Tab-separated table of C-alpha atoms in Angstrom:
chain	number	residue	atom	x	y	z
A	297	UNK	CA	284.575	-39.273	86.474
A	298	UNK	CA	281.109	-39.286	85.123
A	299	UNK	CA	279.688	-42.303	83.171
A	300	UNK	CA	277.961	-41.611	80.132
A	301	UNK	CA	274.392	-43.163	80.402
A	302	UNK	CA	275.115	-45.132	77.496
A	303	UNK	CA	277.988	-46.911	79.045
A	304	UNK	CA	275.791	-47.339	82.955
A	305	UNK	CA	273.288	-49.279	80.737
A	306	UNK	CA	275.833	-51.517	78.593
A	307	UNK	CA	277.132	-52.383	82.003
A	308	UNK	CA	273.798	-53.472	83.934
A	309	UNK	CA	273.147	-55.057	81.236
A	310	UNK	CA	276.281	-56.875	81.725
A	311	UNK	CA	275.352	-57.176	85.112
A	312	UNK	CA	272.057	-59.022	85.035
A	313	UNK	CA	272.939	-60.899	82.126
A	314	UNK	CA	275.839	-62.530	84.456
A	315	UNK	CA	273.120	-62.841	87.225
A	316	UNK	CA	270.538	-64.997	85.147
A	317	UNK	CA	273.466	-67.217	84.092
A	318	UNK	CA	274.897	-67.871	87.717
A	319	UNK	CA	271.351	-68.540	89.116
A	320	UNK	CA	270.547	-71.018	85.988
A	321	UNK	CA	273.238	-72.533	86.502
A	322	UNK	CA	272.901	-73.387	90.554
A	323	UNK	CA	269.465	-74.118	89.762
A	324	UNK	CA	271.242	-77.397	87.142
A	325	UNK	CA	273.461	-78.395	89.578
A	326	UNK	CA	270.506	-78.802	92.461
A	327	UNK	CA	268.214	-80.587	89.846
A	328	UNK	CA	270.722	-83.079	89.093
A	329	UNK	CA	272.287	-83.468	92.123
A	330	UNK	CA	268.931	-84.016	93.679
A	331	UNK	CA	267.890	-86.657	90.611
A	332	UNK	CA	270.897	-88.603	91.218
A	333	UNK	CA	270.436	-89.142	94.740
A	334	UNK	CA	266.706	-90.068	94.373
A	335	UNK	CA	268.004	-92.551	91.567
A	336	UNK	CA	270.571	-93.974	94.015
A	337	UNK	CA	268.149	-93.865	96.737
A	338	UNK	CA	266.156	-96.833	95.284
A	339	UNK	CA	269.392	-98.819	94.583
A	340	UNK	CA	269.037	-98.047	90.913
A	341	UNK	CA	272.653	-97.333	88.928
A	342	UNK	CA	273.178	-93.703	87.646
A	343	UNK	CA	272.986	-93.174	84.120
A	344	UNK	CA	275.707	-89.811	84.662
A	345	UNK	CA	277.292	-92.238	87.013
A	346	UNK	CA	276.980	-96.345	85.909
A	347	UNK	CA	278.253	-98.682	88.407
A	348	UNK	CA	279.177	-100.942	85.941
A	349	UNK	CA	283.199	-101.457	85.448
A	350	UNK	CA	284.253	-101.188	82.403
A	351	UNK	CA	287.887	-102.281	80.662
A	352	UNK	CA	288.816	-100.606	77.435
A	353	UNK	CA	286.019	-98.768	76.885
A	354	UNK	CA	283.793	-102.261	77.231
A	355	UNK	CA	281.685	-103.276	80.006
A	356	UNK	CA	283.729	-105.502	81.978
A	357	UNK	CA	281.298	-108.481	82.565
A	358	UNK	CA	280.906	-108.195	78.419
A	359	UNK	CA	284.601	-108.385	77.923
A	360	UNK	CA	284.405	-111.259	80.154
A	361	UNK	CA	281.840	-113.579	78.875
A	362	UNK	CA	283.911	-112.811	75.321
A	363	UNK	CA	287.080	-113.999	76.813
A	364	UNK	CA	285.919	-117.114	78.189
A	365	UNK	CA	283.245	-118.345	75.809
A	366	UNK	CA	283.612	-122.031	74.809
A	367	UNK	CA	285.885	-123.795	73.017
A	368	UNK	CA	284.535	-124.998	69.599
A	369	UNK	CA	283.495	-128.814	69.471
A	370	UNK	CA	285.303	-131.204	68.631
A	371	UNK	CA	285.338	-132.621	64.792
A	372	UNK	CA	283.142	-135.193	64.392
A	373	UNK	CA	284.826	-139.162	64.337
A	374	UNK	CA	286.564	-140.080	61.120
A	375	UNK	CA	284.616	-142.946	60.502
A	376	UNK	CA	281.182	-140.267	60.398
A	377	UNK	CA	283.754	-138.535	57.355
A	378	UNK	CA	284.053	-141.277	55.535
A	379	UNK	CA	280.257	-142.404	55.779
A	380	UNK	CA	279.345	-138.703	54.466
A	381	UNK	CA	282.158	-139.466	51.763
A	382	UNK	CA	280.374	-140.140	48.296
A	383	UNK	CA	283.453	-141.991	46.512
A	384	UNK	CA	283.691	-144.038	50.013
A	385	UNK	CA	280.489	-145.434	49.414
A	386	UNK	CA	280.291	-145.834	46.241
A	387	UNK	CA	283.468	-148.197	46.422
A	388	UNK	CA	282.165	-149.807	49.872
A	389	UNK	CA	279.039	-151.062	47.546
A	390	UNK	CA	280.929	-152.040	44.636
A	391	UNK	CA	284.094	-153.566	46.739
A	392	UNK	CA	282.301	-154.615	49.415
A	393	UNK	CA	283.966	-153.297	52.358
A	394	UNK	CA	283.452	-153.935	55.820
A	395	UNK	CA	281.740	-151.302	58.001
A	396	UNK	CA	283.960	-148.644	59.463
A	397	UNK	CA	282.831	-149.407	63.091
A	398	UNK	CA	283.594	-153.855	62.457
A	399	UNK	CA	287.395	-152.217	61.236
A	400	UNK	CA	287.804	-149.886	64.024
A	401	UNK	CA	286.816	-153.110	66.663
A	402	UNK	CA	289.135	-155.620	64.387
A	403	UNK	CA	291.886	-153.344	65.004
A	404	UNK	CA	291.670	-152.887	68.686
A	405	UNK	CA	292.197	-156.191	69.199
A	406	UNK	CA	296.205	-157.252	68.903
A	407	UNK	CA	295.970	-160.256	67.585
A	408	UNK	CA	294.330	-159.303	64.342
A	409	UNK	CA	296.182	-159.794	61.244
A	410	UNK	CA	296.610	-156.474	59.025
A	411	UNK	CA	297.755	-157.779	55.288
A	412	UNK	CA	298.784	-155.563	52.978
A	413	UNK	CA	298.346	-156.163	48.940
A	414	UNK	CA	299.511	-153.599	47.524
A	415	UNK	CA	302.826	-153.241	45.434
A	416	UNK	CA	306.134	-153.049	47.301
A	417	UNK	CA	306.419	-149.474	45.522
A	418	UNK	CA	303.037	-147.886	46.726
A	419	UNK	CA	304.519	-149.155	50.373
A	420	UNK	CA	307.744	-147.336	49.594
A	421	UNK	CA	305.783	-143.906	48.249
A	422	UNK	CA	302.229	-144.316	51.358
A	423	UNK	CA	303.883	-146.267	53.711
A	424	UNK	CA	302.021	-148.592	55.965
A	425	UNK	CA	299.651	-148.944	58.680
A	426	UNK	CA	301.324	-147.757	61.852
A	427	UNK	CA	298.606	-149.130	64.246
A	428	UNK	CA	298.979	-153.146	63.415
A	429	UNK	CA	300.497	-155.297	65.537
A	430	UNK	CA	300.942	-158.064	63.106
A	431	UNK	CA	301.084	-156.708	59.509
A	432	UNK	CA	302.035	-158.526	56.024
A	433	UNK	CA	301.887	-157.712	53.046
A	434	UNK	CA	301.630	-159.949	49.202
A	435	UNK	CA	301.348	-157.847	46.032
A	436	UNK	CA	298.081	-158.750	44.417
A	437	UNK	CA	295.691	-157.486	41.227
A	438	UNK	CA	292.338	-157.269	41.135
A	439	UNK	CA	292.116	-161.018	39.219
A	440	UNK	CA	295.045	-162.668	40.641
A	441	UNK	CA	296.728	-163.413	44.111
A	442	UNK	CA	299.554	-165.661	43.148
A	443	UNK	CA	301.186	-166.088	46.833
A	444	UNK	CA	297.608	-166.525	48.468
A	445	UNK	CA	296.321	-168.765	45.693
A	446	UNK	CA	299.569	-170.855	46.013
A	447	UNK	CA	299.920	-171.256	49.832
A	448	UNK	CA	299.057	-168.384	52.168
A	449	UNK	CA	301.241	-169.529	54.739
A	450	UNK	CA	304.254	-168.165	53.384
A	451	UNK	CA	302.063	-164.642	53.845
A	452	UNK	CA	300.798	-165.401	56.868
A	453	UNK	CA	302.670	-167.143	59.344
A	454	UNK	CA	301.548	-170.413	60.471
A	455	UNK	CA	301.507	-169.764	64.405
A	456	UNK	CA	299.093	-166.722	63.303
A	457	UNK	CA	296.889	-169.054	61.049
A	458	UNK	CA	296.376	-172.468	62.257
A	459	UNK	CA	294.970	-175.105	60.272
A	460	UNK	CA	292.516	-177.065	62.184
A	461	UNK	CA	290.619	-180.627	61.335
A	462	UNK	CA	287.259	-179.825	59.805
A	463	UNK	CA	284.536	-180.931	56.967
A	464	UNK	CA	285.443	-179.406	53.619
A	465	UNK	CA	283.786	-176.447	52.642
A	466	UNK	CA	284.671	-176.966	49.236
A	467	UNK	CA	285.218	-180.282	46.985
A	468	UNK	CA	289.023	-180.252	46.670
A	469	UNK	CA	289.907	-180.072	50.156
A	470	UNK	CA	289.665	-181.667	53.387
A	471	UNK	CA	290.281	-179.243	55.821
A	472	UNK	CA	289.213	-175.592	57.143
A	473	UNK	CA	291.696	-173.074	58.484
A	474	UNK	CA	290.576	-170.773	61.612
A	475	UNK	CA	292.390	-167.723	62.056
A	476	UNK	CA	292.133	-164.417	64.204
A	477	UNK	CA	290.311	-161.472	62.183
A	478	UNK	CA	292.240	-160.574	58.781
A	479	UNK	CA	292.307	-157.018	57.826
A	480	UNK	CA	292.864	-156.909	54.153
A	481	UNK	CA	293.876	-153.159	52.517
A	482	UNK	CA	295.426	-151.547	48.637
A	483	UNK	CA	294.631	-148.499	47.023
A	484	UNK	CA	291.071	-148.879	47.066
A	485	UNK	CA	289.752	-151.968	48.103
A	486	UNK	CA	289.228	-153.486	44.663
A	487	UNK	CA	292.742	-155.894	44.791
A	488	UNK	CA	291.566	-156.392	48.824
A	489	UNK	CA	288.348	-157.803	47.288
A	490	UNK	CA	290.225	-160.661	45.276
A	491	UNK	CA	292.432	-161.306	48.226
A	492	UNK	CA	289.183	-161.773	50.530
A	493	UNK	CA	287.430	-163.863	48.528
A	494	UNK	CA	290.761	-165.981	47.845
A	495	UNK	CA	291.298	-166.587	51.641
A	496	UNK	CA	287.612	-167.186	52.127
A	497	UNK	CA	287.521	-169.828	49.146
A	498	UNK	CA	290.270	-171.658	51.485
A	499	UNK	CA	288.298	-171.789	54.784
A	500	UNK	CA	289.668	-168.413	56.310
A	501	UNK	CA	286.857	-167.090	58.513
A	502	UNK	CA	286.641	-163.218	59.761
A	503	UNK	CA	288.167	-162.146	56.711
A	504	UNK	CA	287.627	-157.866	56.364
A	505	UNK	CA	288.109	-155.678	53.216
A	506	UNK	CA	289.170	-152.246	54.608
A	507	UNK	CA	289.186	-150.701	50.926
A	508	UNK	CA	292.609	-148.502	51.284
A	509	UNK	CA	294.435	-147.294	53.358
A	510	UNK	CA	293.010	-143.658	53.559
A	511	UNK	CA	290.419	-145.564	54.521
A	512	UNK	CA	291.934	-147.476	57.670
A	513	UNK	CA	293.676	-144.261	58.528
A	514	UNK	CA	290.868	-141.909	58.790
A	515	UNK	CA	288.889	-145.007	60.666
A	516	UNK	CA	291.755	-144.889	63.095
A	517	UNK	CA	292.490	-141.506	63.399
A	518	UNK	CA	296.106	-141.922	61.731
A	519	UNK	CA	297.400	-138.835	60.156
């Protein structure tokens, strides 16, 4: 059958159109083949190719680092809190209470003396300090102490408080008391101020006002 020569030139056209594209595409190939191995050559990772692992679509070493970055650090100590608290100070100045670093050291030591004025129904609602080894506790107001103004012995026990022979510090008696450190708390250290200076006005020595105790808890680290 004869081809018209319409149709021979549609398909040579066809023909070297199919040509061009086969050799362009060899020609690719052989350029990148011979760029990747010049790349590898000098020990340098392919960028068709990276080396890298990866793990969910993430470089691996990345994923990595993420996983096993550092814990965040620690809060900073309770007694810093309460230094950086504004109504703390402002009732340490006006109360005068002890610094939180003299309560923390007072309370390490077992044979301190934790006392307690607050009202038998604030214990009931706050409870107490769990970290004493010896606490007491005598309601008091901020003007009056009646049980520590009358004889503080029957708050504190005598083999805890020992009266010893001594000058007078005062005109009325005749003797001093020594006595391990007394840690004195309430609501907010204004009823542990009377109680302080009560004790102190007897001869107690080492005699600490705590303010409340919030206060003694967050110097502790009680929650």
């Amino acid at each position: 059958m004869m081809m018209l020569p319409c149709a021979r030139r549609v398909v040579l056209n066809a023909i070297c159109l199919h040509s061009y594209s086969t050799g362009f595409l060899l020609r690719s190939m052989t350029t990148t083949t011979s760029t990747i191995a010049a790349v590898q050559t000098n020990n340098q990772p392919s960028q068709w190719f990276p080396s890298v692992p990866t793990a969910w679509g993430r470089p691996l070493a990345l994923r990595q680092a993420s996983s096993s970055s550092p814990p965040p650090p620690p809060p900073p100590p309770s007694s810093l809190l309460l230094d950086n608290d504004e109504d703390y100070r402002t009732r340490a100045a006006q109360f005068g209470l002890a610094a939180p670093s003299d309560i923390e050291a007072a309370l390490a030591d077992e044979a301190t003396v934790v006392l307690d004025v607050r009202t038998a129904a604030e214990i009931s609602q706050s409870g107490q300090l769990e970290r004493a080894a010896h606490w007491y506790t005598t309601p008091c107001t901020p003007q009056e102490c009646p049980a520590l103004e009358t004889d503080p012995s029957t708050v504190l026990p005598p083999e805890m408080v020992r009266p010893i022979a001594g000058e007078s510090t005062t005109t009325t008696t005749t003797t001093t008391t020594t006595t391990p450190t007394i840690v004195i708390y309430c609501g907010t250290g204004k009823r542990a101020r009377r109680a302080k200076a009560i004790l102190e006005a007897q001869g107690y020595q080492n005699v600490l006002n705590a303010g409340s105790l919030a206060d003694v808890q967050a110097i502790v680290g009680q929650k």
